[in-house]
mmCIF file of C-alpha atoms in Angstrom:
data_model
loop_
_atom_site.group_PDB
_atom_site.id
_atom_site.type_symbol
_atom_site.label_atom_id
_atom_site.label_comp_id
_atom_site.label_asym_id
_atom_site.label_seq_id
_atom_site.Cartn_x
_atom_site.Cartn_y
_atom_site.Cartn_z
ATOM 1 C CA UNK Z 191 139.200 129.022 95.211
ATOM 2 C CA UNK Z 192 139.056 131.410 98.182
ATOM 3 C CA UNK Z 193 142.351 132.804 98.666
ATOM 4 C CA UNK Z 194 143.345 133.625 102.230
ATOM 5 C CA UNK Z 195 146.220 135.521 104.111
ATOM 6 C CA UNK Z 196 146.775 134.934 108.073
ATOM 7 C CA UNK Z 197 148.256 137.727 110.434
ATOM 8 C CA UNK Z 198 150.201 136.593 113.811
ATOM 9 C CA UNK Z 199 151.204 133.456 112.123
ATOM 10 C CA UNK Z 200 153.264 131.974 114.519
ATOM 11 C CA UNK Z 201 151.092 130.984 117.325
ATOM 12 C CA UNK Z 202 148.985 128.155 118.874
ATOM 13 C CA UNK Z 203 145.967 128.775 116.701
ATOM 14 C CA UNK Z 204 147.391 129.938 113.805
ATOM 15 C CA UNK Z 205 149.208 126.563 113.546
ATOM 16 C CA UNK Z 206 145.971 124.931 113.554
ATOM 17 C CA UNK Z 207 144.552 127.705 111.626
ATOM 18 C CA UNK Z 208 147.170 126.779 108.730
ATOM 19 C CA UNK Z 209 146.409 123.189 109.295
ATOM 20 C CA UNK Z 210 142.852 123.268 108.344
ATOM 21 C CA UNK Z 211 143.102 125.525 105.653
ATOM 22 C CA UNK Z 212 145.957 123.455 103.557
ATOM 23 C CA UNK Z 213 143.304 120.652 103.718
ATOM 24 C CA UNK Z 214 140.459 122.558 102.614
ATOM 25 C CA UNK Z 215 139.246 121.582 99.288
ATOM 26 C CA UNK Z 216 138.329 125.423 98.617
ATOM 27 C CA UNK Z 217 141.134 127.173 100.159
ATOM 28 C CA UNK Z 218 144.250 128.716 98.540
ATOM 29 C CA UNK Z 219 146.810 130.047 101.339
ATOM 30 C CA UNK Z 220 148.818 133.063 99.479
ATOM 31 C CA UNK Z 221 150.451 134.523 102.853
ATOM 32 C CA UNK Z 222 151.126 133.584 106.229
ATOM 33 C CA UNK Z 223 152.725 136.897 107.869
ATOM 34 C CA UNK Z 224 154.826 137.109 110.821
ATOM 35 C CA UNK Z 225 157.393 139.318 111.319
ATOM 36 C CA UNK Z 226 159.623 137.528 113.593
ATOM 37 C CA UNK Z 227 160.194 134.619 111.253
ATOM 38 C CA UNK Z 228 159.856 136.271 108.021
ATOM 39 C CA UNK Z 229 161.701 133.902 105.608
ATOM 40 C CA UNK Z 230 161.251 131.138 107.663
ATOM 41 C CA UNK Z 231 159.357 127.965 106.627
ATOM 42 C CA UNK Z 232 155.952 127.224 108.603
ATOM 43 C CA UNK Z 233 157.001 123.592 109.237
ATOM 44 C CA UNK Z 234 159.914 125.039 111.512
ATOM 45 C CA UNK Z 235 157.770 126.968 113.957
ATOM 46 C CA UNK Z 236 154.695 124.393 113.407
ATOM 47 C CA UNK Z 237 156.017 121.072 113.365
ATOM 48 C CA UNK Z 238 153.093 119.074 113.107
ATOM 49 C CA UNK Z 239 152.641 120.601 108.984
ATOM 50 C CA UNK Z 240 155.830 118.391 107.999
ATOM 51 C CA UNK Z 241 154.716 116.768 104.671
ATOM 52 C CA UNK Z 242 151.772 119.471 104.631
ATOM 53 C CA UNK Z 243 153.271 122.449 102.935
ATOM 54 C CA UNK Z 244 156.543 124.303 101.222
ATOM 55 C CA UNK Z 245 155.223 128.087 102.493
ATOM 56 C CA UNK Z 246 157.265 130.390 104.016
ATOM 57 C CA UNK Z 247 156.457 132.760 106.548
ATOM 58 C CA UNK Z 248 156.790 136.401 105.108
ATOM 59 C CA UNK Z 249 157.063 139.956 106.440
ATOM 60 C CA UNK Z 250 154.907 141.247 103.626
ATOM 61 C CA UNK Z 251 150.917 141.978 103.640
ATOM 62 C CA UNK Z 252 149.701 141.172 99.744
ATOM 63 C CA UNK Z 253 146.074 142.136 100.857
ATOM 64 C CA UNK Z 254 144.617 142.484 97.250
ATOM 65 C CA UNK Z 255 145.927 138.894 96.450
ATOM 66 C CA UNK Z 256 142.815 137.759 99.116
ATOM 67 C CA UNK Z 257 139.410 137.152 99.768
ATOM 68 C CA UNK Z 258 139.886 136.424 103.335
ATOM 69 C CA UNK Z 259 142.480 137.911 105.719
ATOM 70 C CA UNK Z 260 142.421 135.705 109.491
ATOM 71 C CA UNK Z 261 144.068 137.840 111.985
ATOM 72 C CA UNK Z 262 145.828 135.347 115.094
ATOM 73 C CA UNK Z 263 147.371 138.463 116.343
ATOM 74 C CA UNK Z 264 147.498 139.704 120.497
ATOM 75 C CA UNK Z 265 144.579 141.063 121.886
ATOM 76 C CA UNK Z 266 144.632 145.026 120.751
ATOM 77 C CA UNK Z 267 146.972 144.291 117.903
ATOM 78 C CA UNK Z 268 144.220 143.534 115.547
ATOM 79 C CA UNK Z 269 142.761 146.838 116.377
ATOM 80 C CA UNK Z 270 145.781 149.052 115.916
ATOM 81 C CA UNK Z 271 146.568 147.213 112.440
ATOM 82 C CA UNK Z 272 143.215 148.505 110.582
ATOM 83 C CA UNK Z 273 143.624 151.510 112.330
ATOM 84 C CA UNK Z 274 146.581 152.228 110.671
ATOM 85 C CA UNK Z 275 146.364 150.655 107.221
ATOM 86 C CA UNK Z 276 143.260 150.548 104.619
ATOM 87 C CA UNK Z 277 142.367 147.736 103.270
ATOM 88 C CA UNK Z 278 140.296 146.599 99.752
ATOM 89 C CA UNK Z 279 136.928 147.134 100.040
ATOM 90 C CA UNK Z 280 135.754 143.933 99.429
ATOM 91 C CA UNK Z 281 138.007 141.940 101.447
ATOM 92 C CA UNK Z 282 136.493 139.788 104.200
ATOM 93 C CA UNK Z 283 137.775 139.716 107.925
ATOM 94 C CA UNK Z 284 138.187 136.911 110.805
ATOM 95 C CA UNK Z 285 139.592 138.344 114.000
ATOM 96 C CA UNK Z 286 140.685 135.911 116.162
ATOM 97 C CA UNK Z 287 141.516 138.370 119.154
ATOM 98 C CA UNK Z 288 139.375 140.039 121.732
ATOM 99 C CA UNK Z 289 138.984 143.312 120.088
ATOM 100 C CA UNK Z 290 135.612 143.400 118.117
ATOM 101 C CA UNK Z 291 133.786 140.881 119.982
ATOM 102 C CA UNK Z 292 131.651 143.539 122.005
ATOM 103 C CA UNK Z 293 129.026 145.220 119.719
ATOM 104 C CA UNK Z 294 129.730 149.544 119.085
ATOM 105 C CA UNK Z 295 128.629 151.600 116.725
ATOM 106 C CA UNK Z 296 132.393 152.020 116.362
ATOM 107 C CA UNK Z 297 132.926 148.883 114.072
ATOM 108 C CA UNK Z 298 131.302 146.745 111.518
ATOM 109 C CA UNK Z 299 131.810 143.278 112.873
ATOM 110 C CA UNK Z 300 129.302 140.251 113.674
ATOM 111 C CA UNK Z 301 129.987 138.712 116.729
ATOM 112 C CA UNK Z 302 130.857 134.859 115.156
ATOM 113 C CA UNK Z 303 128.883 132.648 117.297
ATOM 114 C CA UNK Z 304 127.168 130.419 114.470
ATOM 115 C CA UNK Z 305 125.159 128.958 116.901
ATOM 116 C CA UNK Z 306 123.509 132.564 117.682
ATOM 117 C CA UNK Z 307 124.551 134.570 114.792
ATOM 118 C CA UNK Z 308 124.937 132.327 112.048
ATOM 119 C CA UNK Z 309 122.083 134.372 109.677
ATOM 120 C CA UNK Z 310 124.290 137.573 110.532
ATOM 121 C CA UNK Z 311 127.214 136.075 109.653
ATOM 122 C CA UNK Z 312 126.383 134.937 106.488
ATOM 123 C CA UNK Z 313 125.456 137.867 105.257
ATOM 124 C CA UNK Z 314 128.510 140.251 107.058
ATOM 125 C CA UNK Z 315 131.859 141.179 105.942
ATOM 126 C CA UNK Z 316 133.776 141.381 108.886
ATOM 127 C CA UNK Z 317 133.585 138.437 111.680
ATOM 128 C CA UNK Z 318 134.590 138.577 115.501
ATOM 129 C CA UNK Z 319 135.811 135.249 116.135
ATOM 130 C CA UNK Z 320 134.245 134.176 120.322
ATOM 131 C CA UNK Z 321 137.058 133.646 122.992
ATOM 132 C CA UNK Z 322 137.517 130.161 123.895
ATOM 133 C CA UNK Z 323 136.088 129.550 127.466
ATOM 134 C CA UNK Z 324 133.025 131.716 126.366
ATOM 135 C CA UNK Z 325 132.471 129.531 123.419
ATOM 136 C CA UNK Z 326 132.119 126.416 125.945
ATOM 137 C CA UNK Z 327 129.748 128.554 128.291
ATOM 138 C CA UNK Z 328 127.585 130.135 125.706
ATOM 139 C CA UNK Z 329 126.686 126.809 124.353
ATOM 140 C CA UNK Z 330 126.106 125.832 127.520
ATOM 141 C CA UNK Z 331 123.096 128.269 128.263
ATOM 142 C CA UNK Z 332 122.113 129.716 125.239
ATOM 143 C CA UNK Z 333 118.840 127.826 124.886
ATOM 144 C CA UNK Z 334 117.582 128.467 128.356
ATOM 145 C CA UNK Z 335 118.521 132.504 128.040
ATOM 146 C CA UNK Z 336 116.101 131.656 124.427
ATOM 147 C CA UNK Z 337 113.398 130.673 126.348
ATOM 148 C CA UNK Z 338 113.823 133.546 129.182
ATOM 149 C CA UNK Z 339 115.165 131.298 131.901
ATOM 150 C CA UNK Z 340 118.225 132.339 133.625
ATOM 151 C CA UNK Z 341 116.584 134.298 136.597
ATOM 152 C CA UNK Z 342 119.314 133.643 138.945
ATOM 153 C CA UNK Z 343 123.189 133.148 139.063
ATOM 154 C CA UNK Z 344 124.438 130.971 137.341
ATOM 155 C CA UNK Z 345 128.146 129.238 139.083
ATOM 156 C CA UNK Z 346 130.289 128.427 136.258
ATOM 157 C CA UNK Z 347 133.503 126.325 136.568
ATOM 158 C CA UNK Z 348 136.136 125.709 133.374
ATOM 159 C CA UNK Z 349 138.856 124.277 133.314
ATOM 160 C CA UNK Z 350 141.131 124.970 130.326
ATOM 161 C CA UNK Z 351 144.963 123.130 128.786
ATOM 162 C CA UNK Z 352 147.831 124.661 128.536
ATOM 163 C CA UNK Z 353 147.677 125.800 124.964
ATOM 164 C CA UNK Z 354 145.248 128.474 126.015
ATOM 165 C CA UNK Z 355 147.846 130.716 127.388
ATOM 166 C CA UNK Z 356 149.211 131.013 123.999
ATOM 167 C CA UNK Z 357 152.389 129.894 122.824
ATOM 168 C CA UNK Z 358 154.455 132.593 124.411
ATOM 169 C CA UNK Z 359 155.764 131.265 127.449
ATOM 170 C CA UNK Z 360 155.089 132.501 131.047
ATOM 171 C CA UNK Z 361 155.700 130.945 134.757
ATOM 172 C CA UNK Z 362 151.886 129.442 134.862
ATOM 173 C CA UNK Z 363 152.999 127.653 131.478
ATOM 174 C CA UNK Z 364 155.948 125.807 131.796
ATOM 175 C CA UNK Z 365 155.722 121.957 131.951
ATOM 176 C CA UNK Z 366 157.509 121.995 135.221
ATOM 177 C CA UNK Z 367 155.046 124.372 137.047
ATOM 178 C CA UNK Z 368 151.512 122.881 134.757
ATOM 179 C CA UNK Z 369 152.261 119.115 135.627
ATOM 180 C CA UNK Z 370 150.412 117.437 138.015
ATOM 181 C CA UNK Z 371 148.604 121.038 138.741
ATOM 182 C CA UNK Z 372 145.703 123.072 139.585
ATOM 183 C CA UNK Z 373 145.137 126.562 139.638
ATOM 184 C CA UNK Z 374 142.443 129.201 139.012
ATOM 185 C CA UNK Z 375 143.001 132.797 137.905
ATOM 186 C CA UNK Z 376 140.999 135.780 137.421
ATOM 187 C CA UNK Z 377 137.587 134.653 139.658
ATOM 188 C CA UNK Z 378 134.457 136.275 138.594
ATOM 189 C CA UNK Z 379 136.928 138.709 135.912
ATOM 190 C CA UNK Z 380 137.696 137.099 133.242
ATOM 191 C CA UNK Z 381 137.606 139.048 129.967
ATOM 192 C CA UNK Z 382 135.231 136.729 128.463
ATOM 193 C CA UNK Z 383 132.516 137.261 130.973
ATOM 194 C CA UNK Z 384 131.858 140.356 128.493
ATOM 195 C CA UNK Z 385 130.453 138.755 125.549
ATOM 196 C CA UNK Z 386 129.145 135.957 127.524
ATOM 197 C CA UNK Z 387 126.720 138.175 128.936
ATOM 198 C CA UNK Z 388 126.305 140.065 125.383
ATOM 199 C CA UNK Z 389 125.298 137.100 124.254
ATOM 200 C CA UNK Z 390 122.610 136.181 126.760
ATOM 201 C CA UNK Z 391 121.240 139.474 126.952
ATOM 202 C CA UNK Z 392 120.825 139.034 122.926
ATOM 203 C CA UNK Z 393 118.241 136.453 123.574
ATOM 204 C CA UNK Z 394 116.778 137.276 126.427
ATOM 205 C CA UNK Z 395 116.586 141.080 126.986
ATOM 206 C CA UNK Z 396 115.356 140.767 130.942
ATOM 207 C CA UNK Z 397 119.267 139.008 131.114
ATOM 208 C CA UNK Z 398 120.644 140.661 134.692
ATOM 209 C CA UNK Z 399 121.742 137.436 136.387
ATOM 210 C CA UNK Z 400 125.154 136.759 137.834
ATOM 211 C CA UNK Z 401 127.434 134.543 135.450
ATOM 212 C CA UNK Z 402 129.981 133.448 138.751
ATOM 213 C CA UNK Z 403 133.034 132.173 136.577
ATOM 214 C CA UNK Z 404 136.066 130.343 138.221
ATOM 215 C CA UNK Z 405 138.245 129.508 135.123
ATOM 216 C CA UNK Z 406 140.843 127.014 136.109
ATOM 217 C CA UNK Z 407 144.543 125.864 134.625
ATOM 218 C CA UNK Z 408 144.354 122.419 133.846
ATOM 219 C CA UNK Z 409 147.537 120.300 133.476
ATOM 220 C CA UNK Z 410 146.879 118.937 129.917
ATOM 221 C CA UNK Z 411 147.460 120.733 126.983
ATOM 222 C CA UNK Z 412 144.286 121.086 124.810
ATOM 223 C CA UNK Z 413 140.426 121.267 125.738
ATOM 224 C CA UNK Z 414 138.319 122.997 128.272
ATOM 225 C CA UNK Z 415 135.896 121.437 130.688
ATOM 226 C CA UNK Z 416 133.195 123.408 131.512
ATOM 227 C CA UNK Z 417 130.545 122.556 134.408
ATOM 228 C CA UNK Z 418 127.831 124.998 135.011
ATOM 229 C CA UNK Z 419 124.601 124.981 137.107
ATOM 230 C CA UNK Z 420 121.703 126.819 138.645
ATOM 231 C CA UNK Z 421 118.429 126.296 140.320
ATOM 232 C CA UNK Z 422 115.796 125.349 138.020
ATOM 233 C CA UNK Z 423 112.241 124.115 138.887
ATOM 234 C CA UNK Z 424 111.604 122.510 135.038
ATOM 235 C CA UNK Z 425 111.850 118.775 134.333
ATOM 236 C CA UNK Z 426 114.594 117.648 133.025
ATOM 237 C CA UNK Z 427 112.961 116.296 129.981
ATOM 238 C CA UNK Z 428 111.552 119.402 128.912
ATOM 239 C CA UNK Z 429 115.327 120.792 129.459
ATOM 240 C CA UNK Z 430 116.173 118.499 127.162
ATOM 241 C CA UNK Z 431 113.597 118.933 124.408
ATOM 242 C CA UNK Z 432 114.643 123.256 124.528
ATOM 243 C CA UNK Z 433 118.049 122.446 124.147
ATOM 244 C CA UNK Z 434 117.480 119.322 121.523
ATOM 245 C CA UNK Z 435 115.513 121.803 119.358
ATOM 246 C CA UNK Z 436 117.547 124.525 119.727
ATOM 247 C CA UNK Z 437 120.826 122.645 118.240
ATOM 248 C CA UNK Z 438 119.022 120.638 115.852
ATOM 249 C CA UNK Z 439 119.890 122.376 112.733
ATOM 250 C CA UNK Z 440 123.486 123.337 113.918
ATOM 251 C CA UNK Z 441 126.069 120.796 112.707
ATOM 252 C CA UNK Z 442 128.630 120.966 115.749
ATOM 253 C CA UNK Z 443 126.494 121.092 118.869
ATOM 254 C CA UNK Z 444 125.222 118.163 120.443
ATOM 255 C CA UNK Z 445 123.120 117.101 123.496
ATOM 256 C CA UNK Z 446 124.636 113.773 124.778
ATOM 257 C CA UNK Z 447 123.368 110.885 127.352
ATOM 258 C CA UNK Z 448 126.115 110.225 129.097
ATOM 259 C CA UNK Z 449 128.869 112.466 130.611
ATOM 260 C CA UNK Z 450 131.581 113.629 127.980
ATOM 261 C CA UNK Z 451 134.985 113.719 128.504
ATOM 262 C CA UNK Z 452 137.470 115.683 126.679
ATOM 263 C CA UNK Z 453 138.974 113.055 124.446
ATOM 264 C CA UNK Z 454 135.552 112.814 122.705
ATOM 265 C CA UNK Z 455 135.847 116.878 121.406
ATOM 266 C CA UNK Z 456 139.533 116.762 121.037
ATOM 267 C CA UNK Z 457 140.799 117.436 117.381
ATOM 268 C CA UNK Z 458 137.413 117.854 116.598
ATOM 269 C CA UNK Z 459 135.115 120.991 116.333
ATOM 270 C CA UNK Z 460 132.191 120.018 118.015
ATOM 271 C CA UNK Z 461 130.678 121.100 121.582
ATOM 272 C CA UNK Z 462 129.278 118.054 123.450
ATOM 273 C CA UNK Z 463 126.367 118.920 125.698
ATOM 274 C CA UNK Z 464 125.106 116.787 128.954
ATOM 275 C CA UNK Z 465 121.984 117.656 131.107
ATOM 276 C CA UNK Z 466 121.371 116.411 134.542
ATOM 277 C CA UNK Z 467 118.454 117.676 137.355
ATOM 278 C CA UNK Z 468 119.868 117.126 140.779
ATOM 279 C CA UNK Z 469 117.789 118.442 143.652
ATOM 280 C CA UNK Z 470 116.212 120.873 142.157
ATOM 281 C CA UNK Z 471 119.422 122.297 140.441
ATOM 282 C CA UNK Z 472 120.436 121.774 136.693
ATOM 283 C CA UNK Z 473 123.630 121.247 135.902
ATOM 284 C CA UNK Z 474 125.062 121.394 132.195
ATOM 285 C CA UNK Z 475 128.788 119.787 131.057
ATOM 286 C CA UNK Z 476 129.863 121.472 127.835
ATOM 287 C CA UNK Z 477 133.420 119.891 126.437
ATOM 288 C CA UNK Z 478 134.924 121.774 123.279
ATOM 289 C CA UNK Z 479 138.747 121.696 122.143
ATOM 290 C CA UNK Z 480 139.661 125.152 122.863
ATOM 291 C CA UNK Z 481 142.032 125.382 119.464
ATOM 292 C CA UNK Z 482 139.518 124.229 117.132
ATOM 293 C CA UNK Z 483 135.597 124.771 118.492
ATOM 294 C CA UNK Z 484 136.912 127.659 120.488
ATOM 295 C CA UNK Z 485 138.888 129.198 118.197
ATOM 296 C CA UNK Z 486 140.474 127.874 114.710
ATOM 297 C CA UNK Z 487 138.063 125.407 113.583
ATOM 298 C CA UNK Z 488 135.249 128.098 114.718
ATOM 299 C CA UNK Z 489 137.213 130.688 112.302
ATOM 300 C CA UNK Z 490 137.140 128.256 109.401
ATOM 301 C CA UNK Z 491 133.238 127.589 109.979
ATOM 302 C CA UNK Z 492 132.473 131.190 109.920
ATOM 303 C CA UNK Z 493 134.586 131.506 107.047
ATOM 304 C CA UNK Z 494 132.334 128.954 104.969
ATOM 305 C CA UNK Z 495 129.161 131.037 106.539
ATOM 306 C CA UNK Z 496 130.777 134.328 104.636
ATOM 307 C CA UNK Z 497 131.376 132.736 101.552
ATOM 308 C CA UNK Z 498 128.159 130.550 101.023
ATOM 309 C CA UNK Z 499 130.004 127.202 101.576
ATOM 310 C CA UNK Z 500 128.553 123.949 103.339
ATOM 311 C CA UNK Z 501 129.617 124.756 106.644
ATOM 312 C CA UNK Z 502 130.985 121.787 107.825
ATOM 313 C CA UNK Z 503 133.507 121.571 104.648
ATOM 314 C CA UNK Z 504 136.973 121.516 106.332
ATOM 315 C CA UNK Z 505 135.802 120.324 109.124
ATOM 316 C CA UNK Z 506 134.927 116.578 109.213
ATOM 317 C CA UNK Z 507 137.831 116.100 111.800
ATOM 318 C CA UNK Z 508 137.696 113.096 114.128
ATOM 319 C CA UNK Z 509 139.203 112.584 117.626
ATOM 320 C CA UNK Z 510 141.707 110.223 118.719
ATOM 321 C CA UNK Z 511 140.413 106.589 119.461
ATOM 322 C CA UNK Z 512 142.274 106.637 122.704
#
């Protein structure tokens, strides 16, 4: 059994973190740290793990107990914790948070983006987990940056739930403010415009086009709906042939023929894919549940990467029927 310990335990993802983990058949969870509710049972911070599991939340870090340590901590946090305390050599590292997801000879970790990385990643030690809304993007335009075709900006739009503020709250969070609501937030500057273009220049090293990104507050609570498009002169069913062969031997990825919604993605970890050629512009819909494919259930695939698993085990999870 792998035995794993979570950091930041208390949060959105962690919860879902802890979820997936009870239930898979390989797993062993020995800690779940947080030092606000150290003592605490999990089911009274995560509700939904009622029936699940007896654990308690604890204040202490057992780090030779594990094989795996997940960190669901703030952005920085992460950071300052290995910074100031060693760790066992052999033990294996998923970081959630924003702080080793740009590459520097500083650090040892693979950026965790199976769909581009997934040979690294099997053979690394640490693992930087991808932000959410560039999770949904990448996907999105990976296969043209393979085959060298983003040569012009490319106008993004995402629109993301509720839980991807985190579960701290704040005045763009509340239920009262969020219902019935629309709002976008840091135009062309979001943080995850970094590794987005990372990532794109990985593949295609002439990358120097624009990614314009409006993320957007949606008033649901889980998913993120991304719409992206740029002038393109191919056909549309050579599009689809790059991007059907470039996903065909990844297990979550998949190039629909119809428009997805989110309820098709939600409580599942897969990114749904649709194509369209509109005069002379293509224009890609990528749908991913930002807990699980862009975040949680992304951790526990990379996780089976590190440790030689089948990497969908833990992960067969299926969306609501309505």
């Amino acid at each position: 059994m792998i035995k794993t310990g979570i950091i930041g335990g208390a949060g959105y993802t962690a919860g879902e973190l802890i979820r997936l983990l009870i239930n898979h058949p390989d797993v062993e969870i020995v800690f779940v740290n947080s030092s606000s509710n150290a003592g605490n049972r999990l089911v009274d911070v995560h509700g939904g793990l009622y029936g699940e599991t007896d654990l308690l939340f604890t204040g202490n870090l057992p780090l030779d107990e594990i094989d795996v340590l997940f960190f669901c901590t703030a952005h920085g946090d992460t950071k300052k914790f290995l910074e100031s305390h060693p760790v066992p050599e052999d033990l294996k590292i998923i970081d959630l948070s924003q702080d080793y997801r740009i590459k520097s000879p500083s650090h040892e970790f693979i950026y965790g983006l199976p769909e581009l990385n997934r040979r690294a990643i099997c053979k690394s030690k640490y693992v930087a987990n991808p932000g959410c809304f560039a999770t949904g993007i990448q996907l999105a335009l990976l296969p043209l940056a393979k085959h060298l075709m983003i040569t012009r900006a490319v106008h993004v739009n995402a629109i993301t739930g509720s839980t991807g503020a985190g579960v701290k709250p704040s005045a763009t969070s509340h239920f009262s403010w969020r219902d019935s609501n629309l709002s976008i937030y840091k135009p062309f500057a979001h943080q995850h415009l970094a590794e987005i273009n990372q990532s794109l220049a990985q593949l295609q090293n002439s990358f120097k086009a624009s990614i314009d990104f409006i993320p957007v507050r949606g008033n649901f609570t889980r998913g993120i709906f991304t719409t992206a498009y740029m002038e393109c002169k191919i056909e549309l069913d050579e599009i689809r042939r790059i991007y059907e062969e470039y996903y065909d031997d990844h297990s979550f990825t998949f190039v629909t023929d119809r428009d997805p919604d989110l309820k098709q993605v939600i409580n599942t970890n897969k990114c749904l894919l649709h194509l369209q050629k509109i005069d002379g512009k293509l224009l890609i819909t990528s749908v991913i549940d930002n807990l699980l494919k862009g975040a949680s259930g992304q951790a526990i695939h990379n996780m089976n990467l590190l440790f030689n698993l089948e990497e969908t085990v833990g992960l067969h999870l299926k969306p609501s029927a309505f």
